[in-house]
Coordinates of C-alpha atoms and ligand atoms in Angstrom, one line a residue:
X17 CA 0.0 0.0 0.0
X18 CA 1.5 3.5 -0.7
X19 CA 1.0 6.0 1.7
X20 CA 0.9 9.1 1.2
X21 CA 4.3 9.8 2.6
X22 CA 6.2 7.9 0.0
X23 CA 3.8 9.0 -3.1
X24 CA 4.5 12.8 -1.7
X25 CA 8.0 12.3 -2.0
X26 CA 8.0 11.0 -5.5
X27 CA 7.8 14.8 -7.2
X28 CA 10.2 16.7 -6.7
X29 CA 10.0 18.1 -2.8
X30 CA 11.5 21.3 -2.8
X31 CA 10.9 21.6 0.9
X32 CA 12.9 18.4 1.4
X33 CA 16.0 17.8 3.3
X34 CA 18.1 16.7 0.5
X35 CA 16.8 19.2 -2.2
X36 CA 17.1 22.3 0.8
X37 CA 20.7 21.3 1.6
X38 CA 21.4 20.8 -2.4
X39 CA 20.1 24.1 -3.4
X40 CA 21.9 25.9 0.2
X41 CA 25.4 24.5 -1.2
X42 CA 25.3 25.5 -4.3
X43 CA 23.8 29.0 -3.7
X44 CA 27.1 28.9 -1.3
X45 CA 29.2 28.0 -3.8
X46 CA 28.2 30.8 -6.0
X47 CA 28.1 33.4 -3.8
X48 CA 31.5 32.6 -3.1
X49 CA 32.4 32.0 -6.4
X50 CA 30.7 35.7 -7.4
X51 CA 32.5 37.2 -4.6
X52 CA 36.2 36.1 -5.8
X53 CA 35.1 37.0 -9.7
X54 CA 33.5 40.4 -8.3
X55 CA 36.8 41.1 -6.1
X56 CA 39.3 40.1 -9.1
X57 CA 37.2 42.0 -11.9
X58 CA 36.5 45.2 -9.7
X59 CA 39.3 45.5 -7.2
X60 CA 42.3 43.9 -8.5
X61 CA 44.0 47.2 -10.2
X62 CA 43.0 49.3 -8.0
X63 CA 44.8 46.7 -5.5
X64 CA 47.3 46.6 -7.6
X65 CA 48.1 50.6 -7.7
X66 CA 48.2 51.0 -4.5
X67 CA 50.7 47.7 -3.8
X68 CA 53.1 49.4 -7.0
X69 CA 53.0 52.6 -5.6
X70 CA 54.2 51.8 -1.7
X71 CA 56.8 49.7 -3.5
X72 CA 57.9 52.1 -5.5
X73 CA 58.1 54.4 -2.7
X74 CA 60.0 51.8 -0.8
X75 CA 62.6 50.7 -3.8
X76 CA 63.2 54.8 -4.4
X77 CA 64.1 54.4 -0.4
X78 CA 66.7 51.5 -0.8
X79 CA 68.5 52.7 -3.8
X80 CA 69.0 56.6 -2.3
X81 CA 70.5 55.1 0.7
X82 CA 72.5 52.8 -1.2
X83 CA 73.5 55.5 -3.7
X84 CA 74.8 58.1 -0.6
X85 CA 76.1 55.2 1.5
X86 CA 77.5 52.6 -0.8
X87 CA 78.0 53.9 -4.3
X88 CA 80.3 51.2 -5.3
X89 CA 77.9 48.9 -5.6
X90 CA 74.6 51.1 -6.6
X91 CA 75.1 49.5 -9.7
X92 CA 74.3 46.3 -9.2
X93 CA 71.8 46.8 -6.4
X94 CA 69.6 48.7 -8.8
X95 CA 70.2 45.8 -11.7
X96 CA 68.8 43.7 -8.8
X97 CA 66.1 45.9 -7.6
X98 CA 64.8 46.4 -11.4
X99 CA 64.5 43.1 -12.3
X100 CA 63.0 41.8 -9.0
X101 CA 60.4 44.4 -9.1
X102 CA 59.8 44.6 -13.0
X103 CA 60.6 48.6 -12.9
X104 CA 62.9 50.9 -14.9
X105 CA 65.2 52.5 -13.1
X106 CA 67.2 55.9 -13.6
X107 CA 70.2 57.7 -12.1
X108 CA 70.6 61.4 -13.3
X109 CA 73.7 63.0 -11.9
X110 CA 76.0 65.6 -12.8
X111 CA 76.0 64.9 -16.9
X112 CA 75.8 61.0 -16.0
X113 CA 72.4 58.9 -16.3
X114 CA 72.1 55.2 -15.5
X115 CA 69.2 53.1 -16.6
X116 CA 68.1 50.3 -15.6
X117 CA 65.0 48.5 -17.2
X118 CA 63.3 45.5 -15.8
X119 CA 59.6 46.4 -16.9
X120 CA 57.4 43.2 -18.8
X121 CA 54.3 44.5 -19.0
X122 CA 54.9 48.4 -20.9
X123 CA 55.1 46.8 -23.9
X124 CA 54.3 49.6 -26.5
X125 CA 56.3 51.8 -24.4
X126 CA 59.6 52.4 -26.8
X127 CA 61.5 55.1 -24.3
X128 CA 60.6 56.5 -21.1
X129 CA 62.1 60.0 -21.8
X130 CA 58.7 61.3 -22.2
X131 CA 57.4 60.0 -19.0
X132 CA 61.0 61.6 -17.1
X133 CA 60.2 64.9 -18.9
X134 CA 56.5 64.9 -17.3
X135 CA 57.8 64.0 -13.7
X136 CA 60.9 66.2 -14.1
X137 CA 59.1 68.5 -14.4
X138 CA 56.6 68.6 -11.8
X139 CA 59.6 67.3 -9.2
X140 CA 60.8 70.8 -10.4
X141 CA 57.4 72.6 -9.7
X142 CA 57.4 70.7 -6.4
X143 CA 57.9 71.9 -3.2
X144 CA 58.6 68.1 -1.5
X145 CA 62.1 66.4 -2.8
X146 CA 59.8 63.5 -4.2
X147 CA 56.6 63.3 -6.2
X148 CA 54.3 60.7 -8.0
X149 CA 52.1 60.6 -11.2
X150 CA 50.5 58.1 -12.8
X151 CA 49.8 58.0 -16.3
X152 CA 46.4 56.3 -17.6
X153 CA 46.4 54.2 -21.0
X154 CA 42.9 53.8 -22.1
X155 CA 43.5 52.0 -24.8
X156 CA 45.8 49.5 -23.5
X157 CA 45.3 49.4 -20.1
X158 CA 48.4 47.0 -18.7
X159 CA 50.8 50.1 -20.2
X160 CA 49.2 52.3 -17.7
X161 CA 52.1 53.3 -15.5
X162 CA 53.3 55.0 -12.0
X163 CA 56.3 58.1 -12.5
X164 CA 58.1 58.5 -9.2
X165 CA 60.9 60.9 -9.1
X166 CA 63.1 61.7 -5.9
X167 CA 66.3 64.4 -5.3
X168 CA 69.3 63.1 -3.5
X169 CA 71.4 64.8 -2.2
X170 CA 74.9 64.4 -2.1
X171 CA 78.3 66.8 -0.9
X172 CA 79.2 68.4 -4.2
X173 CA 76.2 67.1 -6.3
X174 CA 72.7 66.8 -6.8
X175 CA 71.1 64.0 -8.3
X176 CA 67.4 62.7 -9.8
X177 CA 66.2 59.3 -9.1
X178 CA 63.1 58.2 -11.2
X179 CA 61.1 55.0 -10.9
X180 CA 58.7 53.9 -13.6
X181 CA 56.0 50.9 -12.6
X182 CA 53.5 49.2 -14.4
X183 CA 50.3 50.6 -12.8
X184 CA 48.4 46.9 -13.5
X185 CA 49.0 43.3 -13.9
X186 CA 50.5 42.9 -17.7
X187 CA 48.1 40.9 -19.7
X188 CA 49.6 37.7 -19.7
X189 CA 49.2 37.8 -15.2
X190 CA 45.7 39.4 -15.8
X191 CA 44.9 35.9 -18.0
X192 CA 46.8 33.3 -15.3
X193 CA 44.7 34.7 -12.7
X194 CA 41.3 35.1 -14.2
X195 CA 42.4 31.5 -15.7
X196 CA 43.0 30.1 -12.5
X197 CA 40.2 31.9 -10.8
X198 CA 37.9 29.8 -13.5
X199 CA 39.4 26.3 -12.3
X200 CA 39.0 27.5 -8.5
X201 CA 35.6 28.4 -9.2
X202 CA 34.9 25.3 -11.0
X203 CA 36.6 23.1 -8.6
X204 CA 34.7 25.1 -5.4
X205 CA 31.1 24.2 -7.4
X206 CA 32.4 20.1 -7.8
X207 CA 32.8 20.4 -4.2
X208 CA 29.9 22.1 -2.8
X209 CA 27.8 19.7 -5.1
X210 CA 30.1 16.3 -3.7
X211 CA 29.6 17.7 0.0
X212 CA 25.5 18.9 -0.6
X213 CA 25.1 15.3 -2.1
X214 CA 27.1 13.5 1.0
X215 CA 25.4 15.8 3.9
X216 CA 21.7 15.7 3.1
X217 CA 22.1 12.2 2.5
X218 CA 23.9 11.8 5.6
X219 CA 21.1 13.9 7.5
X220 CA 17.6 12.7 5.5
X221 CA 18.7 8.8 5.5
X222 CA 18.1 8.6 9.1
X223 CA 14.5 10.7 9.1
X224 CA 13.1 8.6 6.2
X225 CA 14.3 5.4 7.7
X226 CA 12.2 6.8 10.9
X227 CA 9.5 8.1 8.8
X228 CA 9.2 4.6 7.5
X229 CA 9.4 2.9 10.6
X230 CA 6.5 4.8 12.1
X231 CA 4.5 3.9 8.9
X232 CA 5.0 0.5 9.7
X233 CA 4.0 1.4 13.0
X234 CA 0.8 2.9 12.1
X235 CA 0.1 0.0 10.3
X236 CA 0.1 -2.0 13.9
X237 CA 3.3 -3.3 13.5
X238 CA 4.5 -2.8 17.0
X239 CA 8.0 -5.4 16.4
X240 CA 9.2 -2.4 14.0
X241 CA 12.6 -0.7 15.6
X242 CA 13.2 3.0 15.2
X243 CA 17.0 3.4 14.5
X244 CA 18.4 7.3 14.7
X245 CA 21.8 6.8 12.8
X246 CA 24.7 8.8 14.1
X247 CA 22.9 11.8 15.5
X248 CA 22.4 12.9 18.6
X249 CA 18.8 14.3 17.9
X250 CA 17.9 11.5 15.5
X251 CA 19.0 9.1 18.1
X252 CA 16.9 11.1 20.8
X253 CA 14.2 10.7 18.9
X254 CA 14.1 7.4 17.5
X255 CA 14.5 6.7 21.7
X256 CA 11.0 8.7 22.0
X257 CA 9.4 6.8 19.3
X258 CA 10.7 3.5 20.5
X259 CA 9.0 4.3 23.6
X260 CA 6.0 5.4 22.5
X261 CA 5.8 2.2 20.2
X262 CA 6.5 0.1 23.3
X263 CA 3.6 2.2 25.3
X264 CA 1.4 1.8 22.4
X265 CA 1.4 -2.0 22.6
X266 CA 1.3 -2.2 26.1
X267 CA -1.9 0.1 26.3
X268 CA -3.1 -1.8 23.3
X269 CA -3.0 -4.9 25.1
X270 CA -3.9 -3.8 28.4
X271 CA -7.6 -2.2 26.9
X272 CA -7.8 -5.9 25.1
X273 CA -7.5 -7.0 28.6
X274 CA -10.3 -4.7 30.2
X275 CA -12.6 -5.7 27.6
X276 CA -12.0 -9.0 28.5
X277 CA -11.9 -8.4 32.0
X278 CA -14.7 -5.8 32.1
X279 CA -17.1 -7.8 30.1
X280 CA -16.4 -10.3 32.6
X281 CA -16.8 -8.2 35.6
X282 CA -20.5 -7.5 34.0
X283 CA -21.2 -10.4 33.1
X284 CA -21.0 -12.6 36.4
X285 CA -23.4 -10.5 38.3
X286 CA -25.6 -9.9 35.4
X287 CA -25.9 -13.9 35.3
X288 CA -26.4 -13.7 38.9
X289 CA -29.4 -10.7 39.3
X290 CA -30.9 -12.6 36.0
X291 CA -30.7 -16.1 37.8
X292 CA -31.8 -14.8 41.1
X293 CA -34.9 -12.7 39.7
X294 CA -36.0 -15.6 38.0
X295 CA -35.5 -17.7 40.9
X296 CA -38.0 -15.5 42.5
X297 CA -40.5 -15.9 40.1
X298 CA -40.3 -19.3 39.6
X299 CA -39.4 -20.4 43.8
X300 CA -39.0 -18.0 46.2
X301 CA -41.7 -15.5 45.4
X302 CA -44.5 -16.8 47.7
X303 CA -41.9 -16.9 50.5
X304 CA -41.3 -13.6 52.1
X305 CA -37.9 -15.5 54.1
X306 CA -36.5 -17.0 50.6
X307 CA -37.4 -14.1 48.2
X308 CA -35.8 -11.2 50.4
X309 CA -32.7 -13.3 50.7
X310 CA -32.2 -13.3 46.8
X311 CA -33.1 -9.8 46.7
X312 CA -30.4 -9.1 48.9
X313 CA -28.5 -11.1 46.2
X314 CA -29.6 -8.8 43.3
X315 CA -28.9 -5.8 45.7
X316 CA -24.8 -6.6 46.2
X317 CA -24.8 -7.9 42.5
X318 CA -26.1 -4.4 41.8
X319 CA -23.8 -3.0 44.0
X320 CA -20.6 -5.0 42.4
X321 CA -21.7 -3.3 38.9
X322 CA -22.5 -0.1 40.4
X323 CA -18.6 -0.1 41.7
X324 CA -17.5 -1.4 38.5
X325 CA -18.7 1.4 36.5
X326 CA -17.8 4.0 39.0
X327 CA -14.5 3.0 38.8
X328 CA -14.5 3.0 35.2
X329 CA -16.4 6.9 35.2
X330 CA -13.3 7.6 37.6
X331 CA -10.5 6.6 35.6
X332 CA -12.2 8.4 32.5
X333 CA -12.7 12.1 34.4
X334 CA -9.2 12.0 36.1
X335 CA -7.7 11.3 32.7
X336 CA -9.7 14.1 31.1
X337 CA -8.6 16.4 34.2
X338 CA -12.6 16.7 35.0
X339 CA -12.0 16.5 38.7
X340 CA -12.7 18.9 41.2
X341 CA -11.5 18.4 44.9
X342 CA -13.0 20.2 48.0
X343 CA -10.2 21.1 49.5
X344 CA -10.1 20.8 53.4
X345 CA -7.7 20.6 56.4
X346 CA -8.0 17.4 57.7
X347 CA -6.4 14.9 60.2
X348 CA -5.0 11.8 58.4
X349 CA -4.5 9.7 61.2
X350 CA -8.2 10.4 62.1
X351 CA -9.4 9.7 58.5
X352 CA -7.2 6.4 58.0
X353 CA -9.1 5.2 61.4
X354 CA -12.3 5.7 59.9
X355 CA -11.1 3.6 57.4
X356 CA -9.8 0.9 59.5
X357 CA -12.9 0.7 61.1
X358 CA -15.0 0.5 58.0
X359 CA -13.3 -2.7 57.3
X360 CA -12.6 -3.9 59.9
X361 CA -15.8 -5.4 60.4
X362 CA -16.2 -6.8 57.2
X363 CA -12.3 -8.5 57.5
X364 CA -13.2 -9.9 61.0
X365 CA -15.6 -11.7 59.8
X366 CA -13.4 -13.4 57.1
X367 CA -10.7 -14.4 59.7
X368 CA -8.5 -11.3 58.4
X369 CA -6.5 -9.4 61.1
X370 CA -5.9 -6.0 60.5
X371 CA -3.6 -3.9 63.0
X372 CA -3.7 -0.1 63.4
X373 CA -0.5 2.2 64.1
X374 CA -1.5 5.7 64.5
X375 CA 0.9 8.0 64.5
X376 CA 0.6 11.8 66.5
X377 CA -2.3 13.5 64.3
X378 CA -1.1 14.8 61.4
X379 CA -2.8 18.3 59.0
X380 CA -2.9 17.6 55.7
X381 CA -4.7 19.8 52.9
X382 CA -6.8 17.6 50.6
X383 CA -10.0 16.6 49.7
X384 CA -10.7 14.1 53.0
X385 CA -13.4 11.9 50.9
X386 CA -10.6 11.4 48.1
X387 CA -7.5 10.8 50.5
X388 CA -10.0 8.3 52.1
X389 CA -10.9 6.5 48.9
X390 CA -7.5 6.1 48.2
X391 CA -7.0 4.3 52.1
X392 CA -9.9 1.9 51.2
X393 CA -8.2 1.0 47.7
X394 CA -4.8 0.0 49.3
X395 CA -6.8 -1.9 51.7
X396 CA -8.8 -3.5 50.0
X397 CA -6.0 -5.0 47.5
X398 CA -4.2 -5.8 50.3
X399 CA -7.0 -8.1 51.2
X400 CA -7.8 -9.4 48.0
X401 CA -3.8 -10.1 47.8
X402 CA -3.0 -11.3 51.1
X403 CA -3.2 -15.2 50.3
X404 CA -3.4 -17.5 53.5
X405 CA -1.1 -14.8 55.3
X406 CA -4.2 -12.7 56.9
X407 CA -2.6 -10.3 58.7
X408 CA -2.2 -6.7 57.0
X409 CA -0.9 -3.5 59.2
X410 CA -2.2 -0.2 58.4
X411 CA 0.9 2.3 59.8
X412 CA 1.3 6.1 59.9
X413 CA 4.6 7.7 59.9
X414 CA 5.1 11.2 60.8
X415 CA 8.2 13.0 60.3
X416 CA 8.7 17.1 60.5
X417 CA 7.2 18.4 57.8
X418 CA 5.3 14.9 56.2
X419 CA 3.2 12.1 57.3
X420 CA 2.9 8.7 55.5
X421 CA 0.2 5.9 55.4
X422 CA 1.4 2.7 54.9
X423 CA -0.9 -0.9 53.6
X424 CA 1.3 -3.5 54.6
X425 CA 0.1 -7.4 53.7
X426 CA 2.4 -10.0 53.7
X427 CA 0.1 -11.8 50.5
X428 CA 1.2 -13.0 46.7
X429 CA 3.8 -9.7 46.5
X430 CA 4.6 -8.2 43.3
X431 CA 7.1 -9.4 41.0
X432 CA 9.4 -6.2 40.4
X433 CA 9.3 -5.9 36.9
X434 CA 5.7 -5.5 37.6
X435 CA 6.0 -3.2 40.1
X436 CA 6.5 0.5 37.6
X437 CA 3.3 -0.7 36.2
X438 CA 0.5 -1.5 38.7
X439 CA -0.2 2.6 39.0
X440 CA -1.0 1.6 35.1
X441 CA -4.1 1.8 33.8
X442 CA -6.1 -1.6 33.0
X443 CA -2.9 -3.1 34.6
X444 CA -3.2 -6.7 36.5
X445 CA -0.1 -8.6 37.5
X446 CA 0.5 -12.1 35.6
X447 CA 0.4 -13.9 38.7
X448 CA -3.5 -12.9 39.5
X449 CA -4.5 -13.4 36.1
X450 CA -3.3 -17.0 36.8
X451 CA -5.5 -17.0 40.2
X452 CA -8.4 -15.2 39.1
X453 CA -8.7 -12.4 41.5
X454 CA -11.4 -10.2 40.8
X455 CA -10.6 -6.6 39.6
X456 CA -10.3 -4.4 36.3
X457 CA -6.9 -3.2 37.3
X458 CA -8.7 0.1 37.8
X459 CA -7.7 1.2 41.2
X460 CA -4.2 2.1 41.3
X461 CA -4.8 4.5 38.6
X462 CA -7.4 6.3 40.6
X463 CA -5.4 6.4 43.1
X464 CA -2.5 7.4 41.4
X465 CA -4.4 9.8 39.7
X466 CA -5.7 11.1 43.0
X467 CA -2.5 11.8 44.6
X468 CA -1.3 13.7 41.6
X469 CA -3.5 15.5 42.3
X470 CA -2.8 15.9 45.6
X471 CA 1.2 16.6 44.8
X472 CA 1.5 13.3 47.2
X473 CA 4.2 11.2 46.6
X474 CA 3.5 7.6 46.5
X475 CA 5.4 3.9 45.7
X476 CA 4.9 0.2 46.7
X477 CA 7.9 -2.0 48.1
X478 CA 6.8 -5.4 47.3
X479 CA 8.8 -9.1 47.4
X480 CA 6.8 -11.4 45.1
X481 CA 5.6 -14.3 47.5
X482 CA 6.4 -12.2 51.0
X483 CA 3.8 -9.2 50.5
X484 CA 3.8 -5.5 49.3
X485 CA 3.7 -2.0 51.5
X486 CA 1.9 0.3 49.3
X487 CA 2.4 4.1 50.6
X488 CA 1.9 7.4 50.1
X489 CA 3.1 10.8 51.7
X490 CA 1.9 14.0 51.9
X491 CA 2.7 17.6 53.8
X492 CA 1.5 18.5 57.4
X493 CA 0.1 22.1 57.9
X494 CA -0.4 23.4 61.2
X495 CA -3.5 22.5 63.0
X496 CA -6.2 24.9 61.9
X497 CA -8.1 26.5 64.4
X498 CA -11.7 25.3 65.2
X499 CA -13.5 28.4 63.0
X500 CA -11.0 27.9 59.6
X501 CA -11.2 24.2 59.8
X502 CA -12.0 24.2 55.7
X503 CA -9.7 26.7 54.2
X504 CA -8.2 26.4 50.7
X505 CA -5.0 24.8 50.0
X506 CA -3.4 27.6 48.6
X507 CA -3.8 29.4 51.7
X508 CA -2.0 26.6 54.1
X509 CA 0.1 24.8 51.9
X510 CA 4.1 25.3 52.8
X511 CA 3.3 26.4 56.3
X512 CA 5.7 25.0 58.9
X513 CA 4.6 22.1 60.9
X514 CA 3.0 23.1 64.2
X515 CA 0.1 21.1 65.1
X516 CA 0.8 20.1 68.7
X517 CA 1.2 23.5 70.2
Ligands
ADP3 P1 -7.3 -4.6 40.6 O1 -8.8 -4.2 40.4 O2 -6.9 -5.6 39.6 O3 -7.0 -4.9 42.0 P2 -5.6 -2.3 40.9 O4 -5.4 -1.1 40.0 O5 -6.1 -2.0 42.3 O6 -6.6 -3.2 40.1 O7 -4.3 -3.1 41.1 C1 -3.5 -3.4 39.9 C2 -2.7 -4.6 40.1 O8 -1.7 -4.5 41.1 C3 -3.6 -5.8 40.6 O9 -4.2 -6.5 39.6 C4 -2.5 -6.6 41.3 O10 -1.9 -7.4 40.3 C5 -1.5 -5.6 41.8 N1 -1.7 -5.4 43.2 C6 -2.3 -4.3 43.8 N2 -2.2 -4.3 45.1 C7 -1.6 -5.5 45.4 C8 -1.2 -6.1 46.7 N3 -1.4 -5.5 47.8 N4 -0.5 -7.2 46.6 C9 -0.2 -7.8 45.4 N5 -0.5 -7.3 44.2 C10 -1.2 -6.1 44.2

């Protein structure tokens, strides 16, 4: 079957990993590409000038010091300095001139004794002992060239140094550059396209292999593996999906098993008011004795469904948040009595020995009716789990600031890979679906849900085979004085311990 994912990706996806990082690349590549072209079409003369002329200025410096210090060997230093710097050189003293010519690029020029008569003569109009000019070819633009002319100074004489330099690149540079700036460019595309091509594949292979996981996954293939590549966020997330795919089945399972169990749960007594009513009509009915004893029948049955769907109503308004608690300031140790001796009856009747530990009372904000329901529930598992071992201590533990109710049985216990999941929803340990115990696996999520609420904090320790202590703690306020015995939690919560005095 093709989903639409796959048939999507079939045009061509511009928004796509792979076509985004393609197109980013090579706009990259051009930009830089454009931005050496730009620079060596625009800026490379005028570079270029201002390079010639600080040389020049810097050659004129070497040879007057080497013409005033070391004349013997002026000669050869400005052979030297000509040729390295591709300049022409000239000496005029006292009658004598010296040239020295190491130009390439002023080709057409055949003399320079035009370009000494220009400088001469501004040098002469000059105020400063040295002066430059540069002289512009239109027409050919590499015999564009800088005039420098300098006095020395010497005892006895005066002489004129003069410097031409070519103002630009000759051709033949211009042509290596722009030549070589073609194969950079070209080279700078190859690899922006090479590196585009290895990156987004490198980045999209590990999304589509995800994408295609959780396709598979939506198709109710929970065995499917989410695998994140190399990457630290890929990874993190294919770790969130793998866990979401390993919740999915378990809650997938676990509502199997409530339909099971539930229909089950309705089922028995349904048999049972049906069977009993019937009984009556057929047996009992006459007999006032025989006929209110299997009404009393069709009453608990009633009662068992009643509970069964409360439970269920439960479950659905915590989930949706639709709970409202009437807050209150209450003793715990007070309220967990009540509940200890609601059952206690009922237990003593069944051989069940339940033992009370109160601690000193203990404040706590809550809703009492809530905090009580959750009592009842721990109790009443740790009946319906206790096994032949009958005994089960109800404790309270009260510290500075907290007090904790404990349920302690010493029943079937909890195997501890089970133990995360009993606050689960729809969630029944193996070993009582073995033993049918009955339940919907309801409770511990109301609870839980209830002391989420309540910002309690709650656990079980359990030892499969030796019994569980289920618990849950909460904060002490101070003891509220008789008049503001209900008072909102907001206003009491956080308040130092200080109930005895
Ligand atoms: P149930 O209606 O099945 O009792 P609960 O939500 O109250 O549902 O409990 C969830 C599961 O936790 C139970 O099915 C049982 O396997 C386990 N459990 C709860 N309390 C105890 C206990 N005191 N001892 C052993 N197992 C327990």
């Amino acid at each position: 079957m093709d989903t639409g994912y796959f048939s999507d990706r079939k045009r061509t996806d511009t928004s796509s990993i792979k076509t985004t990082t393609l197109l980013s690349f090579v706009l990259f590549a051009m930009i830089l590409v454009s931005i050496i072209w730009g620079l060596a079409t625009f800026f490379i003369n005028t570079y270029y000038e201002s390079m010639r002329a600080k040389e020049s200025l810097s050659v004129a410096n070497s040879l007057e010091v080497q013409y005033r210090e070391f004349p013997d060997t002026f000669e050869e230093y400005a052979v030297q300095s000509a040729a390295s710097n591709r300049i022409y050189i000239r000496l005029d003293s006292a009658g004598n001139t010296m040239e020295f010519n190491g130009t390439v690029g002023l080709n057409d020029i055949d003399s320079f004794n035009k370009d000494i008569e220009i400088i001469n003569k501004k040098l002469k109009r000059s105020p400063n002992s040295n002066v430059t000019y540069n002289v512009r070819d239109t027409t050919t633009e590499s015999n564009s060239r800088l005039l420098f002319a300098t006095r020395i100074e010497r005892p006895g004489e005066i002489s004129t140094l003069y410097i031409i330099a070519p103002l630009y690149p000759d051709l033949v540079t211009t042509r290596i550059i722009k030549n070589m700036l073609f194969y950079i460019s070209v080279i700078v595309l190859i690899i922006a396209l090479l590196l585009s091509f290895a990156l987004s594949h490198r980045l999209a292979s590990p999304i589509e292999n995800l994408t295609r996981a959780a396709t598979e996954l939506s198709q109710g293939n929970y065995d499917v593996k989410f695998d994140g590549a190399s990457f630290t966020e890929t990874k993190e997330l294919a770790r969130a999906l793998n866990q979401a795919s390993y919740e999915m089945e378990r809650s997938e399972f676990y509502q199997r098993e409530i339909i099971a169990n539930v229909s089950h749960d309705l089922k028995t007594p349904l048999t049972m008011i049906r069977s009993y009513a019937e009984k009556i009509i057929d047996i009992s009915g006459d007999n006032p004795e025989k006929r209110n004893a299997d009404l009393a029948v069709i009453i608990s049955e009633t009662e068992r469904l009643n509970t069964l769907v409360t439970d269920m109503m439960s479950v659905s308004n915590l989930q949706s948040n639709n709970v409202e608690l009437h807050n209150e300031t209450f003793d715990l140790v007070e309220a967990a009595k009540v509940v200890y001796e609601s059952v206690l009856v009922l237990s003593s009747s069944q051989g069940y020995e339940i033992n009370f530990h109160p601690s000193r009372p203990a404040y706590v904000v809550g809703d009492r009716n809530k905090i009580m329901q959750v009592m009842s529930n721990f109790v009443a598992n740790a009946i319906k789990y206790s096994g032949d071992n009958k005994f089960i201590d109800l404790r309270l533990q009260k510290s500075a600031k907290k007090v904790a109710f404990h349920c302690i049985d010493h029943g079937v216990g909890i195997p501890s890979e089970d133990q995360r999941h009993v606050w689960d929803r729809y969630y029944r340990t193996s070993a009582n679906h073995e033993r049918y115990i009955e339940g919907t696996g309801l409770g511990l999520s109301i609870v839980k849900g209830i002391l989420n609420l309540h910002g309690a904090s709650y656990g079980v320790n359990s030892e499969e085979g030796k019994g569980s202590d289920f618990w849950f703690e909460m904060e002490t306020v101070r003891k509220p004085s008789a008049r503001n015995m209900a008072v909102s939690k907001t206003e009491t919560i956080g308040e130092d311990d200080g109930e005895e005095g």
